[in-house]
Tab-separated table of C-alpha atoms in Angstrom:
chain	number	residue	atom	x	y	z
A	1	UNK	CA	19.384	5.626	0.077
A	2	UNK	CA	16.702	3.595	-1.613
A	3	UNK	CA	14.024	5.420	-3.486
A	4	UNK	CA	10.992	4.674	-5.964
A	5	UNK	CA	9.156	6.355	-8.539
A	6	UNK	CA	6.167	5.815	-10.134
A	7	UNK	CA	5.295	7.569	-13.876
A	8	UNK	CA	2.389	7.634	-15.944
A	9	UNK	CA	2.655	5.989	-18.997
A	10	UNK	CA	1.543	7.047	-22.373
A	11	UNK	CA	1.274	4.065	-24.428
A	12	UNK	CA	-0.424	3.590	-27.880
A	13	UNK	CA	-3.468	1.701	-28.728
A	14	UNK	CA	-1.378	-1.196	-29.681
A	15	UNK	CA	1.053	-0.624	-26.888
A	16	UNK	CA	-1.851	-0.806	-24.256
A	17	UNK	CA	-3.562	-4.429	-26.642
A	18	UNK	CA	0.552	-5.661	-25.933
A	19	UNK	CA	0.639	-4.585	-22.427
A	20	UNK	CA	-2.810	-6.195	-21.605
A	21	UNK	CA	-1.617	-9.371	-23.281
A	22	UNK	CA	2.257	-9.178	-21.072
A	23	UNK	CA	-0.400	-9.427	-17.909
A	24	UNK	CA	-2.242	-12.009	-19.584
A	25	UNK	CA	0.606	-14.297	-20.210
A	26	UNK	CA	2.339	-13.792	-16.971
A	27	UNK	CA	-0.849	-14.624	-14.995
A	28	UNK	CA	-1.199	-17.416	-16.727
A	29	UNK	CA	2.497	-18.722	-15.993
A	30	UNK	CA	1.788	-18.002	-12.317
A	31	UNK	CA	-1.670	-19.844	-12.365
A	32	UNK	CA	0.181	-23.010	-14.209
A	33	UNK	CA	3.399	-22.676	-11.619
A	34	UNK	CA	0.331	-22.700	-8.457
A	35	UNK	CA	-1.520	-26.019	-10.279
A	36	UNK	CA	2.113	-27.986	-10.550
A	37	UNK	CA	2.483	-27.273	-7.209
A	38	UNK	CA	-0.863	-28.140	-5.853
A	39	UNK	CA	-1.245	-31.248	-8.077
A	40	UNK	CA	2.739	-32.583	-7.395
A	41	UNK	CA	1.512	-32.502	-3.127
A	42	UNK	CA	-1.991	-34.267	-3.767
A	43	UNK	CA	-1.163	-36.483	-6.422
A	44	UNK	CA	2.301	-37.379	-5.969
A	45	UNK	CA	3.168	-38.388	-2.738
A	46	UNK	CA	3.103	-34.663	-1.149
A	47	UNK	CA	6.212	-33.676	-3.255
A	48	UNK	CA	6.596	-30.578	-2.982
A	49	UNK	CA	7.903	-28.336	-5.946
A	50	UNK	CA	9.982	-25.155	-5.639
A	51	UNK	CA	11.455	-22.538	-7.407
A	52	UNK	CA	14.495	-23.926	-8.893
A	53	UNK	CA	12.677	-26.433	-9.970
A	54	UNK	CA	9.747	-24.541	-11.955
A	55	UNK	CA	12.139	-21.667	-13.305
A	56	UNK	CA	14.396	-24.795	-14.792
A	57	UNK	CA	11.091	-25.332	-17.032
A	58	UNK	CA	11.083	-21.901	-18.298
A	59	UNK	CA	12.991	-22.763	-21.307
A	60	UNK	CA	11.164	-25.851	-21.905
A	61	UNK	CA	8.024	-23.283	-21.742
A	62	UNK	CA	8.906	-20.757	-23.867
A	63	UNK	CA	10.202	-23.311	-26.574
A	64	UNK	CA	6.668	-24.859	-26.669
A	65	UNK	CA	4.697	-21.616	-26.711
A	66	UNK	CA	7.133	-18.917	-28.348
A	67	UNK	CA	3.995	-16.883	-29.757
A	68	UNK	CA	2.999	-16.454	-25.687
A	69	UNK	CA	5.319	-17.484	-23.071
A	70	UNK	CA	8.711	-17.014	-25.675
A	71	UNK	CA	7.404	-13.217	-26.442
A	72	UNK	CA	8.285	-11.578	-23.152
A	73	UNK	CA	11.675	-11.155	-21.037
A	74	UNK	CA	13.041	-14.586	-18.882
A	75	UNK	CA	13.888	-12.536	-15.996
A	76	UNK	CA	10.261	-11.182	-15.826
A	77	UNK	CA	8.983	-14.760	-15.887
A	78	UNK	CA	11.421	-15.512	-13.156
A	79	UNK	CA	10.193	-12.835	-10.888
A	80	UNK	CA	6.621	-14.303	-11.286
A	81	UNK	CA	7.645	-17.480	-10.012
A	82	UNK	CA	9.450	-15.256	-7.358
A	83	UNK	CA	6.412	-13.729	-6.355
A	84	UNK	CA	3.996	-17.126	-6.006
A	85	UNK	CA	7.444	-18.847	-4.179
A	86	UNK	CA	6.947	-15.769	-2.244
A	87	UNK	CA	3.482	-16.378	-1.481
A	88	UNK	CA	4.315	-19.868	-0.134
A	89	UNK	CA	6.551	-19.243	1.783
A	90	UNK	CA	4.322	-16.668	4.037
A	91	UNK	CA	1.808	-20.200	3.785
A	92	UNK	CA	4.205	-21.844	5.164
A	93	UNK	CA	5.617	-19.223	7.740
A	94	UNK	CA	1.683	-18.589	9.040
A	95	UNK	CA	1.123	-22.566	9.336
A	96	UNK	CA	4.456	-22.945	11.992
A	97	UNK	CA	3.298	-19.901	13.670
A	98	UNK	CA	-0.411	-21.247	14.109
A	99	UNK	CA	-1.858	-18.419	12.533
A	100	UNK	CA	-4.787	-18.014	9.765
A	101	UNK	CA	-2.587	-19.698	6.810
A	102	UNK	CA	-4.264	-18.189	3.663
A	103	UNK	CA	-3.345	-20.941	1.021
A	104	UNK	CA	-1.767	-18.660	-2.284
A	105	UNK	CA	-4.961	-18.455	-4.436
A	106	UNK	CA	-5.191	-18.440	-8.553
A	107	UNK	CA	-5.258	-15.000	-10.169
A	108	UNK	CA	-8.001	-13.966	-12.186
A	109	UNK	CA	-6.604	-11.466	-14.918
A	110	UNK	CA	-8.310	-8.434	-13.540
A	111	UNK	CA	-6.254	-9.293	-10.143
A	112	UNK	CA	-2.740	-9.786	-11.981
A	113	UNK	CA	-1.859	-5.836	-12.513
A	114	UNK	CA	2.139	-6.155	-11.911
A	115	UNK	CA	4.941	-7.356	-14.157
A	116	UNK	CA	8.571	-6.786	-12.512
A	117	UNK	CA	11.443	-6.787	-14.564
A	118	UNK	CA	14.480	-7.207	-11.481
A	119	UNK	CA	17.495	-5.743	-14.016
A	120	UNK	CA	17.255	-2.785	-16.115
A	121	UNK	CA	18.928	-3.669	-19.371
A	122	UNK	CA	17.484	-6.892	-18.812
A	123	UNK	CA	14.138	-7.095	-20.925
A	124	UNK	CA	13.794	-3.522	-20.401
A	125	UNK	CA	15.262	-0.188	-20.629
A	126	UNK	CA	14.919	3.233	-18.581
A	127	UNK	CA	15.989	5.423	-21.391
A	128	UNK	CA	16.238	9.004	-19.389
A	129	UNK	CA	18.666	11.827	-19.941
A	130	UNK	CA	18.494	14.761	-17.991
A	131	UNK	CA	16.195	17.696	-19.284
A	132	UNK	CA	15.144	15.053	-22.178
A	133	UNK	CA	11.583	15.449	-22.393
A	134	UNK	CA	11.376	12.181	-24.893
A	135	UNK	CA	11.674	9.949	-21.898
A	136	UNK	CA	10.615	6.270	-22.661
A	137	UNK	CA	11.113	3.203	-21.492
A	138	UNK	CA	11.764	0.028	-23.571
A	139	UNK	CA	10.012	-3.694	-22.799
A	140	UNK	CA	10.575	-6.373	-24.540
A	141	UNK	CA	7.729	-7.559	-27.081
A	142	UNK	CA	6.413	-4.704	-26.716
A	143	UNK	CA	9.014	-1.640	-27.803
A	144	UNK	CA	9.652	2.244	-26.435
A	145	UNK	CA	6.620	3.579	-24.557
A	146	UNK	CA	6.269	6.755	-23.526
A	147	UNK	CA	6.713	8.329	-20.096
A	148	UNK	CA	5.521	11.401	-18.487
A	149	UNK	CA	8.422	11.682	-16.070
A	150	UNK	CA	7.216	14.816	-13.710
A	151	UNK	CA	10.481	14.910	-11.501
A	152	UNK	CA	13.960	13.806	-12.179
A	153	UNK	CA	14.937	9.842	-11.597
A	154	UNK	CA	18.305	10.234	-9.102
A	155	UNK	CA	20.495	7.167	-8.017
A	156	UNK	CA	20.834	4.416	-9.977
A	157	UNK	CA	17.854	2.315	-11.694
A	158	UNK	CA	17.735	-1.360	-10.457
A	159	UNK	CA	14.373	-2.600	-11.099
A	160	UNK	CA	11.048	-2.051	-13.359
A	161	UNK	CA	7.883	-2.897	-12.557
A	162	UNK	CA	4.820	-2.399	-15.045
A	163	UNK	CA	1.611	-1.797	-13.581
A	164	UNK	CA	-1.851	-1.539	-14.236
A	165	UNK	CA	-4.269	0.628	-12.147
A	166	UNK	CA	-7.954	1.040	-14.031
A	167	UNK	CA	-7.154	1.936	-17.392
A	168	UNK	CA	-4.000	4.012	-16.705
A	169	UNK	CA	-0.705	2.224	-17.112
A	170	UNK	CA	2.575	3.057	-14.283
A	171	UNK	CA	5.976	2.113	-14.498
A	172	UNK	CA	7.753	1.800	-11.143
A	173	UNK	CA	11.395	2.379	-10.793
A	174	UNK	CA	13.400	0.900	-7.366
A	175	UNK	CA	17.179	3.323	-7.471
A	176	UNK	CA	19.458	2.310	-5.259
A	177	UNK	CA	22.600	5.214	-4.394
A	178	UNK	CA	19.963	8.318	-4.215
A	179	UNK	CA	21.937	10.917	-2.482
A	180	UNK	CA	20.280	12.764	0.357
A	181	UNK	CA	19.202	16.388	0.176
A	182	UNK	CA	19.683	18.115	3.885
A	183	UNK	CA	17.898	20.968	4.376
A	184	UNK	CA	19.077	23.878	6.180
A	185	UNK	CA	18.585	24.018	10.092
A	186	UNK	CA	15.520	25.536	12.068
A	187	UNK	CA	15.943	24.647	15.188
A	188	UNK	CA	12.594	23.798	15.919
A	189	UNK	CA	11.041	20.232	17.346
A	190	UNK	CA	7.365	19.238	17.050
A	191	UNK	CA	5.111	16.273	18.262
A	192	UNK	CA	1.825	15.596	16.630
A	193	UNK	CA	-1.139	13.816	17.618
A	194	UNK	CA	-2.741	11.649	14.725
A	195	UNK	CA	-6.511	11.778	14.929
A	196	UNK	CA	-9.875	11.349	12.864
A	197	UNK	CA	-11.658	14.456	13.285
A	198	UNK	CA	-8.091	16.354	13.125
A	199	UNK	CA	-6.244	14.783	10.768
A	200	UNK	CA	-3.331	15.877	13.357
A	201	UNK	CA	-2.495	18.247	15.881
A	202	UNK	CA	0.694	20.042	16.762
A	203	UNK	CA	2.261	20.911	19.884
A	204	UNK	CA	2.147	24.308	18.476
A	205	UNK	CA	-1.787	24.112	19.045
A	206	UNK	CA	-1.792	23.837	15.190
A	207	UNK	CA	-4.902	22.081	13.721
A	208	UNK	CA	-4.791	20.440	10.162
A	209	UNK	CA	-8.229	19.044	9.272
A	210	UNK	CA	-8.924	15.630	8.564
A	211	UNK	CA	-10.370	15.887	4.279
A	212	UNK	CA	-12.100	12.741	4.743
A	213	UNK	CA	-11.836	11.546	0.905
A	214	UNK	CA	-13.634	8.348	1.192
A	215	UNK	CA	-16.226	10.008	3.306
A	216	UNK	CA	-17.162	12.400	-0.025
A	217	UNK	CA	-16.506	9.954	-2.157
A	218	UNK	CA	-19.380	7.567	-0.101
A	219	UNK	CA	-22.269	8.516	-2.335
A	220	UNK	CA	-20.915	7.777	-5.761
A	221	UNK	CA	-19.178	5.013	-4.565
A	222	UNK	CA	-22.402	3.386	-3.106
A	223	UNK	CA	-24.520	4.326	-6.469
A	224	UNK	CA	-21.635	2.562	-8.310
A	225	UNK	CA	-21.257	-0.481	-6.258
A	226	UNK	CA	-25.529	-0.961	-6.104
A	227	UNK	CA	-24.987	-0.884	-10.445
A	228	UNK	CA	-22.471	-3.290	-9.491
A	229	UNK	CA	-24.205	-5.288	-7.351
A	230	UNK	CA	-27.140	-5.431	-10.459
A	231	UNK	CA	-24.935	-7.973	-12.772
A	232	UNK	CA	-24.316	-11.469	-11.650
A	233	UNK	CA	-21.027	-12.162	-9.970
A	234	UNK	CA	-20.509	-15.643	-11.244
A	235	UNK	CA	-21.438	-14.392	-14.786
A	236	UNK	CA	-19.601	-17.146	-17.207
A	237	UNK	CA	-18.689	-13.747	-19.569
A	238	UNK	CA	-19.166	-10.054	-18.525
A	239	UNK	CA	-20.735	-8.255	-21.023
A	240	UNK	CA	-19.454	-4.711	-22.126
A	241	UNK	CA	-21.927	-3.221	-19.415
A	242	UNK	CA	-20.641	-5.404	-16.739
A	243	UNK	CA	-17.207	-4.872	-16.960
A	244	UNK	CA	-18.103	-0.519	-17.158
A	245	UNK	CA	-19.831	-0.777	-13.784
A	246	UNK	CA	-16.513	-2.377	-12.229
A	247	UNK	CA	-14.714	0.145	-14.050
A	248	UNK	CA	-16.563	2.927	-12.390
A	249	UNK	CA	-16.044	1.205	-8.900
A	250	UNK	CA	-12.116	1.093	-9.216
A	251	UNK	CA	-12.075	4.733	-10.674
A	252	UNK	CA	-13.415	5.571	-7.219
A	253	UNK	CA	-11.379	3.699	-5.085
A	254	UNK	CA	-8.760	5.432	-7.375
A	255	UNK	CA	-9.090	8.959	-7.438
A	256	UNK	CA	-9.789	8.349	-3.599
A	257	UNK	CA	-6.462	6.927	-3.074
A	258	UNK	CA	-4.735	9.409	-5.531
A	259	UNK	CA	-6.360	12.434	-3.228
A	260	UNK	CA	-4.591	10.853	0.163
A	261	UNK	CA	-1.599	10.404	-0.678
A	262	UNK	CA	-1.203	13.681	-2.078
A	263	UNK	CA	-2.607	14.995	0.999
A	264	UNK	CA	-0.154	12.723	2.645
A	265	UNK	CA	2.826	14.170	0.677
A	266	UNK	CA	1.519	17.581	1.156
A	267	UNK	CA	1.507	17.413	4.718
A	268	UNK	CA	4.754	15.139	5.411
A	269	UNK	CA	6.717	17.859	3.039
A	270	UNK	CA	5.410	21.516	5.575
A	271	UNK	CA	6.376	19.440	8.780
A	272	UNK	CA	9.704	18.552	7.139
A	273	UNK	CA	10.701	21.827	5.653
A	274	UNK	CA	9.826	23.141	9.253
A	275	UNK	CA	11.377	21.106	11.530
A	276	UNK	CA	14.446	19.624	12.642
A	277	UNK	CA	12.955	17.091	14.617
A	278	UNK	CA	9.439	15.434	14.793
A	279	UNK	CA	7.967	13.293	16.833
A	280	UNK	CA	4.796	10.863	16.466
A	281	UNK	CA	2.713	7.970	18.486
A	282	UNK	CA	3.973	4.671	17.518
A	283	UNK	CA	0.925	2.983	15.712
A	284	UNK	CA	-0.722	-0.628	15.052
A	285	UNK	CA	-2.950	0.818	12.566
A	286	UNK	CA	-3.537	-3.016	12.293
A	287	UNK	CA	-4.030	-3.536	15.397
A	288	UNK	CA	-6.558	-0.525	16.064
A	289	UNK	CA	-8.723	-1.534	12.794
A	290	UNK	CA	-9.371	-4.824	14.199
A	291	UNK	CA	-12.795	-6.351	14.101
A	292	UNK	CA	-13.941	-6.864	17.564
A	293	UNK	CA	-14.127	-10.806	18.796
A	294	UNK	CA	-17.736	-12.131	19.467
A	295	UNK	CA	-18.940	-12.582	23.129
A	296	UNK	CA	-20.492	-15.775	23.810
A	297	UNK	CA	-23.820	-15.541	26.244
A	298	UNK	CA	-23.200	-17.879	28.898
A	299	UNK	CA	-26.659	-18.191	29.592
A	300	UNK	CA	-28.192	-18.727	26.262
A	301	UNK	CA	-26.169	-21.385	23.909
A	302	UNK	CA	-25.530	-20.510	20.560
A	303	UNK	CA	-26.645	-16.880	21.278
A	304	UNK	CA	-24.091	-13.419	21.534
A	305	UNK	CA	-23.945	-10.382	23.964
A	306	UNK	CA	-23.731	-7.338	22.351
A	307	UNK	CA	-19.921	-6.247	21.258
A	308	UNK	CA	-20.379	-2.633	19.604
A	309	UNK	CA	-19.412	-4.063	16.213
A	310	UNK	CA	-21.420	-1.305	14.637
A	311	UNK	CA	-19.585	1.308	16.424
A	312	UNK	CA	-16.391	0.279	16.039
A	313	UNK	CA	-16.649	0.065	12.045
A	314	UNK	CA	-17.201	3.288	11.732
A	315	UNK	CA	-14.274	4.406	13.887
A	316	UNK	CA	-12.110	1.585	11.572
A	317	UNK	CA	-13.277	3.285	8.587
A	318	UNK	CA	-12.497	6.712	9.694
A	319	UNK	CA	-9.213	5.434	10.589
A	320	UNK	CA	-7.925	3.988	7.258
A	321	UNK	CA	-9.677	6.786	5.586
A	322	UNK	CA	-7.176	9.040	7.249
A	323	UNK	CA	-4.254	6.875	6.048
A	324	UNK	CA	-2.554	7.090	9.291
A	325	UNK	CA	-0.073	4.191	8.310
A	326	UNK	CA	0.542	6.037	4.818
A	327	UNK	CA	1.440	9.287	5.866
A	328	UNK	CA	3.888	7.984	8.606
A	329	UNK	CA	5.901	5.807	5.819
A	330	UNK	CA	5.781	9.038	3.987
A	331	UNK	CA	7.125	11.067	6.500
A	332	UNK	CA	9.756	8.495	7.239
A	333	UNK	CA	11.339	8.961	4.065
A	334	UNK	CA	11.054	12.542	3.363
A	335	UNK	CA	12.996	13.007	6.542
A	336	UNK	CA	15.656	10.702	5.832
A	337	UNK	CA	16.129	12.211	2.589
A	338	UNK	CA	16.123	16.003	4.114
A	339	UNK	CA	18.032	15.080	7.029
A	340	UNK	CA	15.894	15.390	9.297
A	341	UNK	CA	15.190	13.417	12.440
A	342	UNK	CA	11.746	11.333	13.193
A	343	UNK	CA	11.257	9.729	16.237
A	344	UNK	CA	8.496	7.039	17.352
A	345	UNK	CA	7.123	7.068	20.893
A	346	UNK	CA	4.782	5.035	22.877
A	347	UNK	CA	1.049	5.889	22.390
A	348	UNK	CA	-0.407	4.842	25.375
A	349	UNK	CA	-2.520	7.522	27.672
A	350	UNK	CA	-0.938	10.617	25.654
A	351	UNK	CA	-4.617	11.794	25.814
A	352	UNK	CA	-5.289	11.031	29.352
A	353	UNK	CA	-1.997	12.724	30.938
A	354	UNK	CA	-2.343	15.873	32.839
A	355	UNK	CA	0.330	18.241	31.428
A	356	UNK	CA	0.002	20.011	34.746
A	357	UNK	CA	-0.029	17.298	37.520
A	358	UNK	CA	0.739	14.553	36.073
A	359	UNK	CA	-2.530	12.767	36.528
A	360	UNK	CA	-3.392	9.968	34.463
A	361	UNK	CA	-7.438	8.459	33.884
A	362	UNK	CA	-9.785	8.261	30.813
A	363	UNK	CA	-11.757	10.619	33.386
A	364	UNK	CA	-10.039	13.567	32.385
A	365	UNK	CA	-10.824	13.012	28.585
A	366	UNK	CA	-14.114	14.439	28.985
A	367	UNK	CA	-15.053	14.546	24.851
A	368	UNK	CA	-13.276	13.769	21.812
A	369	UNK	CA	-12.051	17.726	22.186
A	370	UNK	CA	-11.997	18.600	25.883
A	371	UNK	CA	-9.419	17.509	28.134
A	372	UNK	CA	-9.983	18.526	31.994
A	373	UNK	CA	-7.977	16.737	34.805
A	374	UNK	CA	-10.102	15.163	37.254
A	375	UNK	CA	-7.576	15.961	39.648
A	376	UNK	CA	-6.188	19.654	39.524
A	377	UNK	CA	-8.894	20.919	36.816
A	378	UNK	CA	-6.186	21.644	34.163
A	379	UNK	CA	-8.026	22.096	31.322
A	380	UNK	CA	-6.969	22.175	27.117
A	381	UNK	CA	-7.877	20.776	24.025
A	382	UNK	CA	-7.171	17.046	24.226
A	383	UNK	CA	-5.323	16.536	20.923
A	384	UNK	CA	-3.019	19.519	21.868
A	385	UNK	CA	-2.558	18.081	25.062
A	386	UNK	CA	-1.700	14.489	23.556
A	387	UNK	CA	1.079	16.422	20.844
A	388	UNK	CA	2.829	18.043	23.868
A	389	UNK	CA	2.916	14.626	25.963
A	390	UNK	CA	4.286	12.696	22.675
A	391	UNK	CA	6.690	15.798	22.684
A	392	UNK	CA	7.746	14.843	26.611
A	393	UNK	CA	8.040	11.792	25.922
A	394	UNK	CA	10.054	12.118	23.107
A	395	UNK	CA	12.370	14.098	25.102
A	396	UNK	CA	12.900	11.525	27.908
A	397	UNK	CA	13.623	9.036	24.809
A	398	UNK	CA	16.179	11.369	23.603
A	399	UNK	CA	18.147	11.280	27.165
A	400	UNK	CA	17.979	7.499	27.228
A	401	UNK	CA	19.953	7.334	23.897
A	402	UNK	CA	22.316	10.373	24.898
């Protein structure tokens, strides 16, 4: 299996000055790789530049400028031009499909957080040895930082990624050959029901509550995005206040994410140790955040009926405030790694379906809670009754592949 880790890092003061100026340097080789290309298509016949060609250039680069660009590992500098390759080739991928292209964009350095190294031993060094609890990693131009490693590293280490979220410092670890773990039988088979005022319900009638992080979080955040909002945005240099206030903002957005995915794990881990077998809806979290289309009025040009746009932001945000898509990926992998078995089923009507007739109508959804059939007057709590249909229907699935 293929696994990833993420550690805190505990560099020095000069260690954190080296690290800042690693990000620095690499945003600025991605910036000058996104003008060669955009100047060799306007200004040179529409030539268009590509990877081989810039990462031939690299030693040419680093020979010019060994106090910047010569300082830090090749292969890192390679994956950079990687990652804005990358980026044109999704251009280019939207374009052909007619979609919204999204031309690749320049990086300020406050938006450039990630260095990848793709080889360990190559520019850098996961030095780790079991029980050791002096574990560090080594970069190059920048020497042995410390890591707090909170659970064991298994498999083998293939890449390193350094990354910067606020003023905390990660290092990212991709291990190939991570054995699996199986846990011991139970016998037992669930289907839940995502929701936003449950974060999910069982088919065991169990309740877990959605914690709504963002929604606690809403009055700090909006005090901190108002101080914000105070400085100018196209300021030519942010002063020491400025660049506080968007400090405070991402600390938010931080702890916020921090909170749900631990809630995430949390939750992914009890259904896992409990279960052989669980079954969800198969969600476009996507799909069901998207902002509703404006409606035209027919009979007054240039004028728009009314399309509940208010309405359905707040559902959105309730939605990606439960992390729906988070906790799924989550559960995906702890299940592979225990052994256990997750299965994806169709979503549609598993709230409207009569357990006891069969019925099916948005009728017999009578509140977000209440579930009564319209038909035989069968009524249960309608995320309970949506958990058992995504059970049935999980059943029929397994048949089909039997």
């Amino acid at each position: 299996m293929i696994r990833a880790y993420k550690f805190l890092l505990r560099p020095t003061a000069r260690q954190v000055a080296a690290l800042g100026e690693m990000l620095r340097d690499h945003c600025s080789l991605y910036n000058g790789a996104l003008q060669e290309r955009r100047d060799a298509w306007r200004h040179a016949s529409k030539t268009t530049v590509r990877y081989g060609d810039q990462s031939a250039q690299l030693k040419e680069i680093r020979g010019f400028d060994p106090q910047r660009q010569g300082r830090w590992s090749f292969s890192s500098q390679q994956a950079t031009l990687r990652r804005l390759d990358k980026a044109f080739q999704a251009f280019f991928r939207r374009v052909k499909a007619g979609e919204k292209p999204g031309y690749p964009r320049f990086k300020g350095v406050g938006h450039f957080d990630t260095v990848v190294f793709p080889k360990d031993g190559d520019g850098c060094r996961w030095d780790s040895a079991p029980h050791d609890p002096q574990t560090r990693v080594r970069l190059q131009g920048i020497g042995h930082i410390r890591v707090h490693q909170h659970r064991p590293v298994k498999g083998r280490v293939k890449t390193i990624a350094v990354k910067r979220e606020g003023n905390r410092w990660y290092v990212l670890l991709s291990c190939d050959e991570v054995p699996a773990e199986p846990l011991p039988a139970t016998g037992a088979v669930v289907g839940i029901d995502m929701g936003t005022t449950h974060f999910l319900t069982t088919s065991d009638g169990e309740h877990i509550t959605s914690p709504r992080f963002l929604q606690t979080a809403a009055e700090n955040l909006a005090a901190a995005q108002q101080h914000l909002a105070t400085f100018p945005k196209r300021a030519k240099q942010r002063t020491k206040a400025h660049r506080a206030a968007a400090r405070k903002v991402a600390q938010i957005h931080a702890k916020v994410r921090r909170q749900r995915l631990d809630h995430a794990h949390k939750t992914a881990l009890t259904l896992v140790r409990d279960h052989d077998t669980i079954v969800h809806e198969r969600l476009n979290t996507a799909g069901m955040t998207r902002t509703p289309k404006p409606k035209p009025d027919p009979e007054r040009p240039g004028a728009f009926l009314p399309n509940q746009r208010a309405a359905k932001a707040g559902l959105n945000r309730s939605i990606l405030d439960a992390g729906w898509g988070v906790f799924l990926a989550i559960l995906a992998n702890k299940a592979e790694s225990a052994g256990r078995t997750v299965i994806a089923v169709d979503p549609h009507n598993t709230s409207r379906t009569c357990l006891s007739c069969g019925h099916v109508a948005k009728e017999n959804r009578v509140t977000q809670a209440k579930f009564q059939c319209a038909t035989c007057g069968f009524t249960a709590n309608a995320d309970h009754v949506g958990a058992l249909n995504v059970l049935n229907r999980a059943g029929l699935a397994l048949c089909d592949v039997a």
